[in-house]
Tab-separated table of C-alpha atoms in Angstrom:
chain	number	residue	atom	x	y	z
E	1	MET	CA	-8.204	27.737	-22.424
E	2	ILE	CA	-6.943	24.315	-23.372
E	3	LYS	CA	-9.136	21.272	-22.920
E	4	ALA	CA	-7.256	18.053	-22.484
E	5	ARG	CA	-8.198	14.466	-21.872
E	6	VAL	CA	-5.952	12.027	-20.054
E	7	THR	CA	-6.742	8.347	-20.485
E	8	VAL	CA	-5.224	5.887	-18.039
E	9	THR	CA	-5.296	2.183	-18.822
E	10	LEU	CA	-3.815	-0.901	-17.221
E	11	LYS	CA	-0.638	-2.203	-18.780
E	12	ASN	CA	-0.774	-5.441	-20.690
E	13	GLY	CA	-0.257	-8.403	-18.429
E	14	VAL	CA	-1.725	-6.673	-15.373
E	15	LEU	CA	-4.723	-8.600	-14.131
E	16	ASP	CA	-7.953	-6.571	-14.261
E	17	PRO	CA	-10.575	-8.271	-12.082
E	18	GLN	CA	-13.032	-5.414	-12.638
E	19	GLY	CA	-12.715	-5.694	-16.410
E	20	LYS	CA	-13.276	-9.444	-16.074
E	21	ALA	CA	-16.449	-8.898	-14.044
E	22	ILE	CA	-17.767	-6.426	-16.625
E	23	GLU	CA	-16.931	-8.887	-19.398
E	24	GLY	CA	-18.952	-11.535	-17.572
E	25	ALA	CA	-21.893	-9.156	-17.050
E	26	LEU	CA	-21.939	-8.188	-20.738
E	27	GLY	CA	-21.992	-11.873	-21.623
E	28	ALA	CA	-24.912	-12.354	-19.230
E	29	LEU	CA	-26.776	-9.568	-21.070
E	30	GLY	CA	-26.447	-11.561	-24.264
E	31	PHE	CA	-23.600	-9.626	-25.898
E	32	ASP	CA	-21.670	-12.434	-27.523
E	33	GLY	CA	-18.202	-12.422	-28.974
E	34	ILE	CA	-16.493	-10.101	-26.491
E	35	GLY	CA	-12.829	-11.073	-26.419
E	36	GLN	CA	-11.815	-8.957	-23.482
E	37	VAL	CA	-12.825	-5.909	-21.422
E	38	ARG	CA	-10.215	-3.725	-19.727
E	39	GLN	CA	-11.348	-0.955	-17.406
E	40	GLY	CA	-9.549	2.392	-17.320
E	41	LYS	CA	-9.967	5.972	-16.195
E	42	VAL	CA	-10.563	9.239	-18.061
E	43	PHE	CA	-9.663	12.696	-16.711
E	44	ASP	CA	-10.902	15.860	-18.460
E	45	LEU	CA	-8.816	18.880	-17.572
E	46	GLN	CA	-9.223	22.545	-18.386
E	47	ILE	CA	-5.959	24.431	-18.427
E	48	GLU	CA	-5.857	28.204	-18.184
E	49	SER	CA	-3.262	28.727	-20.846
E	50	ALA	CA	-2.871	29.038	-24.603
E	51	ASP	CA	0.519	27.359	-24.701
E	52	LYS	CA	-0.210	23.828	-25.843
E	53	ALA	CA	3.388	22.629	-25.755
E	54	LYS	CA	3.762	23.749	-22.149
E	55	ALA	CA	0.387	22.217	-21.293
E	56	GLU	CA	1.439	18.896	-22.767
E	57	GLU	CA	4.655	18.945	-20.804
E	58	ASP	CA	2.736	19.737	-17.598
E	59	LEU	CA	0.180	17.019	-18.310
E	60	LYS	CA	2.936	14.453	-18.717
E	61	ALA	CA	4.346	15.471	-15.350
E	62	MET	CA	0.846	15.247	-13.811
E	63	CYS	CA	0.465	11.723	-15.178
E	64	GLU	CA	3.872	10.623	-13.950
E	65	LYS	CA	3.424	12.174	-10.514
E	66	LEU	CA	-0.208	11.468	-9.726
E	67	LEU	CA	-2.788	10.584	-12.375
E	68	ALA	CA	-1.247	7.255	-13.311
E	69	ASN	CA	0.644	4.673	-11.294
E	70	THR	CA	3.235	3.806	-13.891
E	71	VAL	CA	3.999	0.500	-12.158
E	72	ILE	CA	0.688	-0.825	-13.452
E	73	GLU	CA	-0.768	1.826	-15.769
E	74	ASN	CA	-0.113	3.548	-19.092
E	75	TYR	CA	-1.452	6.988	-19.953
E	76	SER	CA	-2.210	8.970	-23.075
E	77	ILE	CA	-2.961	12.644	-23.548
E	78	SER	CA	-5.247	14.165	-26.161
E	79	PHE	CA	-6.550	17.671	-26.839
E	80	ALA	CA	-10.097	18.675	-27.713
M	1	MET	CA	12.446	2.932	21.503
M	2	LYS	CA	10.420	5.905	20.386
M	3	SER	CA	7.750	5.620	17.751
M	4	ALA	CA	5.471	7.873	15.719
M	5	VAL	CA	2.093	7.248	14.127
M	6	VAL	CA	1.127	9.197	11.028
M	7	GLN	CA	-2.380	10.623	10.824
M	8	LEU	CA	-4.160	11.554	7.618
M	9	PRO	CA	-7.819	12.241	6.875
M	10	GLY	CA	-9.596	8.933	6.353
M	11	LEU	CA	-7.163	6.728	8.218
M	12	ASN	CA	-9.153	4.934	10.919
M	13	ARG	CA	-6.791	2.365	12.420
M	14	ASP	CA	-4.528	4.946	14.022
M	15	ARG	CA	-6.000	4.449	17.493
M	16	ASP	CA	-5.536	0.682	17.299
M	17	MET	CA	-1.933	1.260	16.273
M	18	ILE	CA	-1.315	3.796	19.047
M	19	ALA	CA	-2.770	1.324	21.585
M	20	ALA	CA	-0.592	-1.533	20.306
M	21	LEU	CA	2.611	0.544	20.326
M	22	THR	CA	1.841	1.928	23.781
M	23	LYS	CA	1.084	-1.474	25.267
M	24	ILE	CA	4.127	-3.162	23.785
M	25	SER	CA	6.758	-0.449	24.283
M	26	GLY	CA	5.301	1.101	27.434
M	27	LYS	CA	5.541	4.481	25.743
M	28	ALA	CA	2.850	6.279	23.773
M	29	PRO	CA	3.926	7.120	20.204
M	30	VAL	CA	3.956	10.708	19.033
M	31	THR	CA	1.389	11.501	16.370
M	32	VAL	CA	2.349	13.265	13.164
M	33	TRP	CA	-0.207	15.069	10.995
M	34	GLN	CA	-0.046	14.873	7.199
M	35	THR	CA	1.079	18.482	6.719
M	36	GLU	CA	4.085	18.198	9.009
M	37	THR	CA	7.441	18.344	7.299
M	38	ASP	CA	9.486	17.693	10.407
M	39	ILE	CA	9.184	14.352	12.170
M	40	PRO	CA	10.590	14.126	15.698
M	41	ASP	CA	13.515	11.792	16.336
M	42	VAL	CA	11.992	8.344	16.568
M	43	ASP	CA	13.152	4.813	15.815
M	44	LEU	CA	9.945	3.647	14.163
M	45	ILE	CA	7.378	5.493	12.047
M	46	VAL	CA	4.066	3.731	11.464
M	47	ILE	CA	1.490	4.525	8.790
M	48	PRO	CA	-1.691	2.804	9.967
M	49	GLY	CA	-4.635	1.481	7.997
M	50	GLY	CA	-7.858	3.044	6.867
M	51	PHE	CA	-9.152	4.788	3.786
M	52	SER	CA	-7.042	7.911	3.376
M	53	TYR	CA	-8.722	10.444	1.106
M	54	GLY	CA	-11.589	8.017	0.633
M	55	ASP	CA	-9.391	5.789	-1.543
M	56	TYR	CA	-9.997	8.346	-4.328
M	57	LEU	CA	-7.986	7.963	-7.550
M	58	ARG	CA	-6.127	4.866	-6.234
M	59	CYS	CA	-5.791	3.614	-2.671
M	60	GLY	CA	-3.085	5.632	-0.960
M	61	ALA	CA	-2.339	7.731	-4.061
M	62	ILE	CA	-3.258	11.125	-2.625
M	63	ALA	CA	-1.863	10.446	0.845
M	64	ALA	CA	1.432	9.442	-0.765
M	65	ARG	CA	1.782	12.986	-2.160
M	66	MET	CA	1.237	14.796	1.170
M	67	PRO	CA	4.115	16.772	2.721
M	68	VAL	CA	4.628	14.301	5.565
M	69	MET	CA	5.651	11.647	3.034
M	70	GLN	CA	8.674	13.690	1.964
M	71	ALA	CA	9.734	13.774	5.605
M	72	ILE	CA	9.178	10.020	5.907
M	73	LYS	CA	11.246	9.398	2.759
M	74	ALA	CA	14.082	11.445	4.219
M	75	LYS	CA	13.905	9.506	7.505
M	76	ALA	CA	13.766	6.176	5.678
M	77	GLU	CA	16.881	7.107	3.719
M	78	LYS	CA	18.632	7.659	7.042
M	79	GLY	CA	17.666	4.138	8.138
M	80	VAL	CA	14.720	4.925	10.414
M	81	LYS	CA	12.284	2.007	10.459
M	82	VAL	CA	8.996	2.601	8.650
M	83	LEU	CA	6.020	0.254	8.893
M	84	GLY	CA	2.905	0.586	6.740
M	85	VAL	CA	-0.108	-1.574	7.516
M	86	CYS	CA	-3.006	-2.013	5.079
M	87	ASN	CA	-3.666	1.496	3.710
M	88	GLY	CA	-0.220	2.337	5.078
M	89	PHE	CA	1.231	-0.337	2.771
M	90	GLN	CA	-0.726	1.092	-0.163
M	91	ILE	CA	0.626	4.558	0.666
M	92	LEU	CA	4.214	3.263	0.795
M	93	VAL	CA	3.985	1.616	-2.640
M	94	GLU	CA	2.316	4.725	-4.097
M	95	ALA	CA	5.106	6.844	-2.620
M	96	GLY	CA	7.690	4.606	-4.277
M	97	LEU	CA	9.197	3.521	-0.948
M	98	LEU	CA	8.292	-0.090	-1.667
M	99	PRO	CA	8.219	-2.017	-4.957
M	100	GLY	CA	5.052	-3.158	-6.733
M	101	ALA	CA	1.434	-2.069	-6.533
M	102	LEU	CA	-1.724	-3.087	-4.695
M	103	MET	CA	-4.742	-3.713	-6.858
M	104	ARG	CA	-8.410	-4.561	-6.349
M	105	ASN	CA	-8.894	-7.976	-4.699
M	106	ALA	CA	-9.262	-10.689	-7.317
M	107	SER	CA	-12.660	-11.580	-5.828
M	108	LEU	CA	-13.716	-7.908	-6.131
M	109	LYS	CA	-14.972	-8.267	-2.572
M	110	PHE	CA	-13.885	-6.538	0.603
M	111	VAL	CA	-12.334	-9.245	2.778
M	112	CYS	CA	-12.560	-9.024	6.552
M	113	ARG	CA	-11.468	-12.222	8.230
M	114	GLU	CA	-8.603	-14.053	9.835
M	115	ILE	CA	-5.899	-15.557	7.645
M	116	LYS	CA	-2.658	-17.389	8.325
M	117	LEU	CA	0.680	-15.807	7.588
M	118	GLU	CA	3.945	-17.546	6.911
M	119	VAL	CA	7.015	-15.714	8.196
M	120	VAL	CA	9.242	-15.989	5.123
M	121	ASN	CA	12.118	-13.888	6.408
M	122	ALA	CA	12.698	-13.907	10.170
M	123	GLU	CA	15.992	-12.054	9.926
M	124	THR	CA	14.524	-8.582	9.589
M	125	ASP	CA	14.188	-5.773	12.104
M	126	PHE	CA	10.450	-6.449	12.069
M	127	THR	CA	10.377	-10.224	12.433
M	128	ARG	CA	13.214	-11.262	14.775
M	129	ALA	CA	10.730	-12.439	17.382
M	130	TYR	CA	9.450	-15.065	14.959
M	131	SER	CA	11.182	-18.001	13.355
M	132	LYS	CA	11.508	-18.719	9.639
M	133	GLY	CA	8.539	-20.669	8.341
M	134	GLN	CA	6.457	-19.957	11.453
M	135	ILE	CA	2.742	-19.715	10.751
M	136	ILE	CA	0.993	-16.928	12.620
M	137	ARG	CA	-2.625	-15.808	12.755
M	138	SER	CA	-3.577	-12.350	11.561
M	139	PRO	CA	-6.736	-10.442	10.705
M	140	VAL	CA	-7.112	-8.835	7.279
M	141	ALA	CA	-9.608	-6.153	6.249
M	142	HIS	CA	-9.212	-4.642	2.801
M	143	HIS	CA	-10.593	-4.220	-0.694
M	144	ASP	CA	-7.337	-3.589	-2.518
M	145	GLY	CA	-4.632	-5.911	-1.281
M	146	ASN	CA	-3.858	-7.792	-4.465
M	147	TYR	CA	-0.084	-7.451	-4.695
M	148	PHE	CA	1.302	-6.981	-8.186
M	149	ALA	CA	4.849	-6.542	-9.444
M	150	ASP	CA	6.318	-7.095	-12.879
M	151	ALA	CA	8.273	-10.302	-13.446
M	152	GLU	CA	11.651	-8.659	-13.005
M	153	THR	CA	10.703	-6.902	-9.760
M	154	LEU	CA	9.165	-10.093	-8.433
M	155	LYS	CA	12.355	-11.985	-9.149
M	156	THR	CA	14.434	-9.315	-7.429
M	157	ILE	CA	12.365	-9.105	-4.251
M	158	GLU	CA	12.108	-12.881	-3.965
M	159	GLY	CA	15.866	-13.227	-4.489
M	160	ASN	CA	16.733	-10.519	-1.948
M	161	GLY	CA	14.576	-11.883	0.840
M	162	GLN	CA	12.341	-8.815	0.588
M	163	VAL	CA	9.206	-10.928	0.750
M	164	VAL	CA	8.728	-10.974	4.523
M	165	PHE	CA	5.255	-12.485	4.850
M	166	ARG	CA	3.226	-14.774	2.633
M	167	TYR	CA	-0.373	-15.866	3.039
M	168	ALA	CA	-0.063	-19.454	4.220
M	169	GLU	CA	-1.235	-22.077	1.771
M	170	GLY	CA	-4.901	-21.782	0.933
M	171	THR	CA	-5.473	-18.498	2.779
M	172	ASN	CA	-4.562	-15.911	0.097
M	173	PRO	CA	-7.571	-13.597	0.449
M	174	ASN	CA	-6.952	-11.268	-2.492
M	175	GLY	CA	-5.106	-12.936	-5.374
M	176	SER	CA	-1.676	-11.495	-4.520
M	177	MET	CA	1.148	-12.745	-6.728
M	178	ASN	CA	3.256	-15.433	-5.015
M	179	ASP	CA	0.847	-15.110	-2.030
M	180	ILE	CA	2.782	-12.001	-0.987
M	181	ALA	CA	1.360	-10.362	2.154
M	182	GLY	CA	4.293	-8.222	3.254
M	183	VAL	CA	7.277	-6.709	1.457
M	184	MET	CA	10.269	-4.685	2.583
M	185	ASN	CA	12.640	-2.377	0.737
M	186	ALA	CA	16.136	-3.425	-0.289
M	187	GLY	CA	17.552	-1.613	2.747
M	188	GLY	CA	15.409	-3.705	5.080
M	189	ASN	CA	14.092	-0.759	7.099
M	190	VAL	CA	10.744	-0.171	5.356
M	191	LEU	CA	8.046	-2.845	5.629
M	192	GLY	CA	4.549	-2.828	4.195
M	193	MET	CA	1.906	-5.469	4.868
M	194	MET	CA	-1.809	-5.863	4.272
M	195	PRO	CA	-2.662	-7.867	7.453
M	196	HIS	CA	-3.280	-6.099	10.761
M	197	PRO	CA	-0.844	-7.397	13.419
M	198	GLU	CA	-1.954	-4.554	15.733
M	199	ASN	CA	-5.329	-6.229	16.090
M	200	LEU	CA	-3.946	-9.425	17.591
M	201	ILE	CA	-1.690	-8.426	20.455
M	202	GLU	CA	-3.452	-9.487	23.660
M	203	ALA	CA	-5.811	-12.037	25.139
M	204	ALA	CA	-8.801	-9.745	24.668
M	205	HIS	CA	-8.154	-9.916	20.916
M	206	GLY	CA	-8.267	-13.694	21.067
M	207	GLY	CA	-4.524	-14.100	20.594
M	208	SER	CA	-1.224	-12.280	20.506
M	209	ASP	CA	0.455	-13.489	17.307
M	210	GLY	CA	0.910	-9.911	16.093
M	211	ARG	CA	2.878	-8.891	19.144
M	212	GLY	CA	6.172	-10.266	17.841
M	213	LEU	CA	6.249	-7.801	14.980
M	214	PHE	CA	6.065	-4.782	17.266
M	215	ALA	CA	8.351	-6.379	19.822
M	216	SER	CA	10.923	-6.844	17.042
M	217	ALA	CA	10.548	-3.363	15.586
M	218	LEU	CA	10.564	-1.716	19.016
M	219	GLU	CA	13.397	-3.953	20.213
M	220	VAL	CA	11.558	-5.107	23.300
M	221	ILE	CA	11.936	-8.832	22.689
M	222	ALA	CA	12.232	-10.759	25.905
M	223	ALA	CA	15.455	-12.774	25.754
């Protein structure tokens, strides 16, 4: 079993109103000095295989086809 | 003209769309379920609004990967007209049939109100009944209608006349770049828009400004 984590983040230059709202709320809680907050998504996947290279290839395809919208988002893949 | 309305779990404006198409063309559209891979011969395919798959992952993302979308892509490539309204627009951008992306409204709030639309391009199969620069009324109801495209894409669609509708000055409800409310593909046969023209087609709605869009697409414009 392979455990993988896919992290999807907004590309630079893409406006993130949710991140902005969180940034404002953190400021309201008294956390000073926050330059910027960007919100993203994390997917934890369990893959029934021992072939890590194949899993990585599949994960890339999953990101391209569904998990990320590559018009606005970047993705990264890591293994536990 | 024959039309079809696509149905997916979570879409909830399909009945409004069926009513509008029936009233304007005099013929009820056929309905096509998400698992169908064969769409009957029609001149116009409409993906209505709603919240397909609960807006999970990203609005329209899961619907865009359903089998029916492959069939719609094939039809679109053959020149069949495709209209996506609201969630239908989100599905079309997720499916790659239209450029750009639709993001959370800049206000972070769901907007449900009437806005004004400027007809930017009146020489399309969807807007012939209007004139260039005409301002029409239209309802909007969405949480994720904030149109985004990278600088290069934006330049291309603006240059090609692919921006069909803009929110008229001061009425942009969602932060869309260049006030973009409706975009078509380079071929001119696929249009996506956030506003709901199907909800303003008769006196009982309080106006009929949306009628021209369907009259154009269904080719039932009175001369």
